[in-house]
């Protein structure tokens, strides 16, 4: 699904057409980590890329950031070709990966100073920038502490600070809150919102559905290297029904029987969570929930809980891909190849 708002080339921070990346032996044995993905990311928005481990999220980001060559297709960033002008692209983007890129044996100040000098800042400008970023990310009290003594959340904030030294207009955040506690995740979300308010464009990859829901203006769902859906959070939720009937059975062994009954009543299949004896039933009309419940009762299928709610992104992802975001397809994981 695509957002209907028209865009022009000057509106776009990122435009990609038919991106392909393969790993492994050539020919039929090659694994396509990215298989013909198109992207249009508007200036000043947060664009979320949602998918399970191994879906192709990180590989797509690495191609756009010039960290991996593009096998097929094309991409531009602010109108500049990624394949032919990699040096210019690197001057326009900041990248924060899944794992902190800082030196554990240096202090926070030393890390940021080093990155500043590597990016061409004078000694005084690098010191000033390091101090400003440490204050901005709430790390000034830890400025002289070695990174190996930092918590995971502090490392992630410092890594994000390092990617902002050159004040890039486009920031790639690859699963920036992986492994963080809820409080630190919230702090990172606030920082991301501040960056957008200051004019940045952000490409955010994540497997956390609530993160995409909270931050992204638009979301692309990627599965097995292909983009399978796109839209705002509301549009994606509406694609699986205006309401969802969430049912838990008293006997989970009856899940398949209940699913068939629901399909007979409504004409479409529910999303199953068999391990919990659950069914999430998309409803074109919330009043149809009564039809389902009556049919289950007549079939003597006991219900422990039932409620009607707006669909969640988790239900959207299950409906589109048939699996949860945390599930990994071992035959197509980009971790093997990158």
Short mmCIF file of C-alpha atoms in Angstrom, two decimals:
data_model
loop_
_atom_site.label_atom_id
_atom_site.label_comp_id
_atom_site.label_asym_id
_atom_site.label_seq_id
_atom_site.Cartn_x
_atom_site.Cartn_y
_atom_site.Cartn_z
CA UNK A 1 0.00 0.00 0.00
CA UNK A 2 1.35 3.44 -0.93
CA UNK A 3 0.54 6.83 0.51
CA UNK A 4 -1.45 8.86 -2.00
CA UNK A 5 0.35 12.17 -1.38
CA UNK A 6 2.18 13.23 -4.59
CA UNK A 7 5.92 13.84 -4.43
CA UNK A 8 8.47 15.43 -6.74
CA UNK A 9 12.19 14.78 -7.03
CA UNK A 10 12.98 17.90 -5.00
CA UNK A 11 10.77 16.62 -2.14
CA UNK A 12 12.77 13.43 -1.76
CA UNK A 13 15.71 12.78 0.52
CA UNK A 14 16.04 9.19 -0.75
CA UNK A 15 14.82 7.63 -3.97
CA UNK A 16 15.63 3.99 -4.71
CA UNK A 17 14.46 1.83 -7.59
CA UNK A 18 14.79 -1.94 -7.80
CA UNK A 19 17.60 -2.33 -5.26
CA UNK A 20 19.15 -5.80 -5.32
CA UNK A 21 21.91 -7.33 -3.19
CA UNK A 22 22.98 -10.97 -3.34
CA UNK A 23 25.49 -12.91 -1.25
CA UNK A 24 27.19 -16.26 -1.59
CA UNK A 25 27.96 -18.25 -4.71
CA UNK A 26 26.82 -16.85 -8.04
CA UNK A 27 23.88 -18.34 -9.87
CA UNK A 28 21.08 -20.34 -8.31
CA UNK A 29 22.90 -20.72 -4.98
CA UNK A 30 23.18 -16.98 -4.34
CA UNK A 31 21.04 -15.56 -1.54
CA UNK A 32 19.14 -12.38 -2.41
CA UNK A 33 19.14 -10.41 0.82
CA UNK A 34 17.47 -7.51 -1.00
CA UNK A 35 15.22 -8.33 -3.93
CA UNK A 36 14.03 -5.34 -5.95
CA UNK A 37 13.14 -2.81 -3.23
CA UNK A 38 11.76 0.65 -4.15
CA UNK A 39 11.85 3.49 -1.61
CA UNK A 40 10.81 7.13 -1.59
CA UNK A 41 11.69 9.01 1.59
CA UNK A 42 10.54 12.60 1.85
CA UNK A 43 12.62 15.38 3.31
CA UNK A 44 11.99 15.99 7.01
CA UNK A 45 10.18 12.73 7.76
CA UNK A 46 10.91 9.64 9.81
CA UNK A 47 10.64 6.65 7.48
CA UNK A 48 10.43 3.33 9.30
CA UNK A 49 11.60 0.05 7.78
CA UNK A 50 10.01 -2.79 9.70
CA UNK A 51 10.85 -6.45 9.42
CA UNK A 52 12.18 -9.55 11.18
CA UNK A 53 15.86 -10.41 11.54
CA UNK A 54 17.27 -11.33 8.14
CA UNK A 55 14.55 -9.51 6.19
CA UNK A 56 17.05 -7.25 4.39
CA UNK A 57 16.71 -4.07 6.47
CA UNK A 58 20.38 -3.62 7.35
CA UNK A 59 21.57 -4.62 3.88
CA UNK A 60 19.29 -2.00 2.30
CA UNK A 61 20.60 0.66 4.67
CA UNK A 62 24.23 -0.31 3.99
CA UNK A 63 23.74 0.02 0.23
CA UNK A 64 22.20 3.47 0.63
CA UNK A 65 25.05 4.51 2.94
CA UNK A 66 27.70 3.28 0.42
CA UNK A 67 28.87 0.59 2.86
CA UNK A 68 27.91 -2.14 0.37
CA UNK A 69 27.89 -1.94 -3.45
CA UNK A 70 24.52 -2.07 -5.20
CA UNK A 71 24.23 -5.20 -7.37
CA UNK A 72 21.26 -3.94 -9.38
CA UNK A 73 18.88 -0.99 -9.35
CA UNK A 74 19.67 2.61 -8.49
CA UNK A 75 19.51 5.04 -5.59
CA UNK A 76 19.91 8.79 -5.09
CA UNK A 77 20.20 10.85 -1.90
CA UNK A 78 19.13 14.46 -2.28
CA UNK A 79 19.47 13.89 -6.02
CA UNK A 80 23.05 12.56 -5.82
CA UNK A 81 23.70 9.09 -7.23
CA UNK A 82 24.80 6.63 -4.53
CA UNK A 83 26.82 4.39 -6.86
CA UNK A 84 28.75 7.06 -8.78
CA UNK A 85 29.22 9.72 -6.07
CA UNK A 86 29.93 7.77 -2.87
CA UNK A 87 32.23 10.43 -1.36
CA UNK A 88 29.56 13.12 -1.71
CA UNK A 89 26.94 10.77 -0.25
CA UNK A 90 29.08 10.16 2.84
CA UNK A 91 29.21 13.89 3.47
CA UNK A 92 25.40 14.02 3.61
CA UNK A 93 24.60 11.05 5.84
CA UNK A 94 25.19 9.94 9.40
CA UNK A 95 24.98 6.25 10.26
CA UNK A 96 24.29 4.65 13.63
CA UNK A 97 24.54 0.87 13.39
CA UNK A 98 23.18 -1.92 15.54
CA UNK A 99 26.38 -2.05 17.57
CA UNK A 100 28.32 0.85 19.06
CA UNK A 101 31.28 1.89 16.90
CA UNK A 102 33.08 3.78 19.66
CA UNK A 103 36.49 2.82 21.11
CA UNK A 104 35.97 1.27 24.54
CA UNK A 105 39.41 2.28 25.82
CA UNK A 106 38.86 5.99 25.14
CA UNK A 107 36.69 8.37 27.13
CA UNK A 108 33.48 9.83 25.74
CA UNK A 109 35.21 13.15 25.04
CA UNK A 110 38.17 11.45 23.38
CA UNK A 111 35.89 9.41 21.12
CA UNK A 112 33.94 12.42 19.89
CA UNK A 113 37.11 14.50 19.52
CA UNK A 114 38.70 11.74 17.44
CA UNK A 115 35.66 11.45 15.18
CA UNK A 116 35.60 15.23 14.77
CA UNK A 117 39.23 15.34 13.70
CA UNK A 118 38.70 12.45 11.28
CA UNK A 119 35.84 14.43 9.75
CA UNK A 120 38.11 17.41 9.16
CA UNK A 121 37.31 19.66 12.13
CA UNK A 122 40.08 21.75 13.65
CA UNK A 123 41.25 20.82 17.14
CA UNK A 124 39.30 23.61 18.80
CA UNK A 125 36.16 22.91 16.73
CA UNK A 126 36.37 19.20 17.55
CA UNK A 127 36.63 19.95 21.29
CA UNK A 128 33.72 22.38 21.13
CA UNK A 129 31.56 19.96 19.14
CA UNK A 130 32.34 17.09 21.53
CA UNK A 131 31.33 19.18 24.54
CA UNK A 132 28.11 20.35 22.84
CA UNK A 133 27.08 16.81 21.90
CA UNK A 134 27.84 15.37 25.33
CA UNK A 135 25.61 18.02 26.89
CA UNK A 136 22.89 17.49 24.30
CA UNK A 137 22.78 13.75 24.98
CA UNK A 138 22.99 14.05 28.75
CA UNK A 139 26.49 12.57 28.94
CA UNK A 140 28.49 15.51 30.27
CA UNK A 141 28.92 13.90 33.69
CA UNK A 142 30.44 10.83 32.01
CA UNK A 143 32.66 12.82 29.64
CA UNK A 144 35.94 11.63 31.20
CA UNK A 145 34.83 8.02 31.75
CA UNK A 146 36.12 5.19 29.56
CA UNK A 147 33.44 3.73 27.30
CA UNK A 148 33.99 0.22 28.66
CA UNK A 149 32.40 1.48 31.87
CA UNK A 150 29.29 2.80 30.10
CA UNK A 151 25.88 1.15 30.22
CA UNK A 152 24.30 -0.06 26.98
CA UNK A 153 22.03 2.95 26.81
CA UNK A 154 24.91 5.39 27.29
CA UNK A 155 26.87 3.69 24.51
CA UNK A 156 23.94 3.98 22.12
CA UNK A 157 23.53 7.67 22.90
CA UNK A 158 27.24 8.29 22.37
CA UNK A 159 27.16 6.37 19.09
CA UNK A 160 24.26 8.51 17.89
CA UNK A 161 26.12 11.65 19.01
CA UNK A 162 29.15 10.58 16.96
CA UNK A 163 26.98 10.25 13.83
CA UNK A 164 25.85 13.87 14.25
CA UNK A 165 29.27 15.54 14.41
CA UNK A 166 29.07 16.67 10.79
CA UNK A 167 25.37 17.70 11.19
CA UNK A 168 24.19 15.50 8.31
CA UNK A 169 20.77 16.23 6.76
CA UNK A 170 20.02 12.49 6.51
CA UNK A 171 20.50 10.06 9.40
CA UNK A 172 20.36 6.28 9.12
CA UNK A 173 19.42 4.61 12.42
CA UNK A 174 19.78 0.84 12.23
CA UNK A 175 17.80 -0.65 15.14
CA UNK A 176 19.01 2.14 17.46
CA UNK A 177 17.26 0.86 20.61
CA UNK A 178 18.13 -2.83 20.36
CA UNK A 179 18.85 -4.18 23.85
CA UNK A 180 17.90 -0.98 25.69
CA UNK A 181 15.61 -0.86 28.71
CA UNK A 182 12.22 0.88 28.28
CA UNK A 183 13.34 4.10 30.00
CA UNK A 184 16.44 4.48 27.81
CA UNK A 185 14.43 3.62 24.72
CA UNK A 186 12.08 6.47 25.57
CA UNK A 187 15.04 8.84 25.88
CA UNK A 188 16.30 7.76 22.47
CA UNK A 189 12.85 8.35 20.99
CA UNK A 190 12.84 11.87 22.40
CA UNK A 191 16.25 12.50 20.84
CA UNK A 192 15.04 11.26 17.46
CA UNK A 193 12.02 13.58 17.63
CA UNK A 194 14.33 16.51 18.44
CA UNK A 195 16.50 15.74 15.41
CA UNK A 196 13.46 15.79 13.13
CA UNK A 197 12.24 19.04 14.69
CA UNK A 198 15.63 20.53 13.80
CA UNK A 199 15.19 19.55 10.14
CA UNK A 200 16.79 16.12 9.84
CA UNK A 201 15.41 13.29 7.72
CA UNK A 202 15.63 9.87 9.35
CA UNK A 203 15.58 6.34 7.96
CA UNK A 204 14.87 4.07 10.91
CA UNK A 205 15.10 0.29 10.72
CA UNK A 206 13.50 -1.60 13.58
CA UNK A 207 11.87 -4.84 14.59
CA UNK A 208 10.01 -3.14 17.43
CA UNK A 209 6.46 -2.51 16.29
CA UNK A 210 5.75 0.09 18.97
CA UNK A 211 8.87 2.02 17.91
CA UNK A 212 7.66 2.26 14.31
CA UNK A 213 4.18 3.18 15.57
CA UNK A 214 5.53 5.96 17.81
CA UNK A 215 8.14 7.52 15.52
CA UNK A 216 7.54 6.83 11.84
CA UNK A 217 5.54 9.09 9.54
CA UNK A 218 5.43 6.24 7.04
CA UNK A 219 6.42 2.58 7.33
CA UNK A 220 7.68 0.02 4.83
CA UNK A 221 7.26 -3.63 5.78
CA UNK A 222 10.10 -5.77 4.42
CA UNK A 223 10.09 -9.55 4.43
CA UNK A 224 12.53 -11.94 2.75
CA UNK A 225 14.24 -9.09 0.91
CA UNK A 226 11.11 -7.56 -0.61
CA UNK A 227 8.86 -4.65 0.35
CA UNK A 228 5.46 -6.19 1.01
CA UNK A 229 3.54 -3.13 2.25
CA UNK A 230 3.93 0.61 2.78
CA UNK A 231 1.90 3.39 4.34
CA UNK A 232 1.24 5.30 7.51
CA UNK A 233 0.64 3.33 10.69
CA UNK A 234 -3.09 4.05 10.36
CA UNK A 235 -3.19 2.94 6.73
CA UNK A 236 -1.41 -0.31 7.50
CA UNK A 237 -3.76 -1.06 10.37
CA UNK A 238 -6.80 -0.29 8.23
CA UNK A 239 -5.56 -2.78 5.63
CA UNK A 240 -6.41 -5.67 7.98
CA UNK A 241 -9.79 -4.32 9.06
CA UNK A 242 -11.26 -1.43 11.03
CA UNK A 243 -11.43 -3.61 14.16
CA UNK A 244 -9.95 -6.84 15.43
CA UNK A 245 -11.66 -9.48 17.55
CA UNK A 246 -9.05 -10.96 19.88
CA UNK A 247 -10.04 -14.40 21.18
CA UNK A 248 -8.30 -16.81 23.51
CA UNK A 249 -9.67 -20.35 23.73
CA UNK A 250 -9.86 -22.34 26.94
CA UNK A 251 -8.37 -25.31 25.08
CA UNK A 252 -5.60 -24.28 22.66
CA UNK A 253 -5.80 -27.64 20.85
CA UNK A 254 -9.05 -26.34 19.34
CA UNK A 255 -7.32 -23.39 17.63
CA UNK A 256 -7.37 -24.90 14.12
CA UNK A 257 -11.04 -25.88 14.45
CA UNK A 258 -11.95 -22.39 15.64
CA UNK A 259 -10.00 -20.82 12.78
CA UNK A 260 -11.92 -22.84 10.21
CA UNK A 261 -15.21 -21.85 11.83
CA UNK A 262 -14.23 -18.15 11.74
CA UNK A 263 -13.31 -18.47 8.07
CA UNK A 264 -16.72 -20.01 7.34
CA UNK A 265 -18.53 -17.19 9.17
CA UNK A 266 -16.57 -14.19 7.85
CA UNK A 267 -15.05 -15.47 4.62
CA UNK A 268 -11.47 -14.70 5.62
CA UNK A 269 -8.83 -16.39 7.72
CA UNK A 270 -7.87 -15.17 11.21
CA UNK A 271 -4.29 -14.63 12.38
CA UNK A 272 -3.35 -17.44 14.75
CA UNK A 273 -1.20 -17.66 17.86
CA UNK A 274 -1.60 -21.43 18.38
CA UNK A 275 0.82 -21.64 21.30
CA UNK A 276 -1.54 -19.43 23.32
CA UNK A 277 -4.79 -20.74 21.86
CA UNK A 278 -5.39 -17.34 20.29
CA UNK A 279 -7.07 -15.95 17.20
CA UNK A 280 -6.97 -12.35 15.99
CA UNK A 281 -9.92 -11.87 13.66
CA UNK A 282 -10.03 -8.84 11.29
CA UNK A 283 -13.54 -7.38 11.27
CA UNK A 284 -14.89 -5.21 8.44
CA UNK A 285 -17.66 -4.30 10.88
CA UNK A 286 -17.32 -4.56 14.68
CA UNK A 287 -20.90 -5.87 14.87
CA UNK A 288 -19.72 -9.09 13.17
CA UNK A 289 -17.91 -10.02 16.42
CA UNK A 290 -21.24 -11.29 17.76
CA UNK A 291 -21.61 -13.67 14.79
CA UNK A 292 -18.21 -15.20 15.51
CA UNK A 293 -18.84 -15.60 19.24
CA UNK A 294 -22.25 -17.20 18.68
CA UNK A 295 -20.75 -19.66 16.17
CA UNK A 296 -17.99 -20.63 18.62
CA UNK A 297 -20.57 -21.17 21.36
CA UNK A 298 -22.75 -23.32 19.12
CA UNK A 299 -19.68 -25.44 18.30
CA UNK A 300 -18.95 -25.86 22.05
CA UNK A 301 -15.57 -24.17 21.73
CA UNK A 302 -14.85 -22.52 25.08
CA UNK A 303 -13.53 -18.94 25.22
CA UNK A 304 -11.39 -17.65 28.08
CA UNK A 305 -11.22 -14.03 26.85
CA UNK A 306 -12.60 -11.96 23.97
CA UNK A 307 -12.36 -8.27 23.15
CA UNK A 308 -12.66 -5.95 20.16
CA UNK A 309 -9.89 -3.42 19.52
CA UNK A 310 -8.18 -1.47 16.74
CA UNK A 311 -5.60 -3.64 14.94
CA UNK A 312 -2.00 -3.33 16.14
CA UNK A 313 1.07 -3.24 13.91
CA UNK A 314 1.90 -6.71 15.23
CA UNK A 315 -1.38 -8.00 13.78
CA UNK A 316 -0.64 -6.16 10.55
CA UNK A 317 2.75 -7.81 10.30
CA UNK A 318 1.32 -11.25 11.07
CA UNK A 319 -1.42 -10.77 8.47
CA UNK A 320 1.06 -9.64 5.80
CA UNK A 321 3.93 -12.05 6.42
CA UNK A 322 2.46 -14.88 8.48
CA UNK A 323 5.15 -14.53 11.17
CA UNK A 324 6.30 -12.28 14.01
CA UNK A 325 9.04 -9.66 13.56
CA UNK A 326 11.43 -11.51 15.85
CA UNK A 327 11.34 -14.69 13.77
CA UNK A 328 14.37 -15.26 11.54
CA UNK A 329 14.49 -17.05 8.21
CA UNK A 330 17.81 -18.87 8.56
CA UNK A 331 18.14 -19.43 4.81
CA UNK A 332 17.97 -15.75 4.00
CA UNK A 333 19.65 -13.97 6.88
CA UNK A 334 21.88 -11.06 5.96
CA UNK A 335 24.02 -11.70 9.05
CA UNK A 336 25.71 -14.62 7.27
CA UNK A 337 26.76 -12.48 4.37
CA UNK A 338 27.61 -9.07 5.76
#
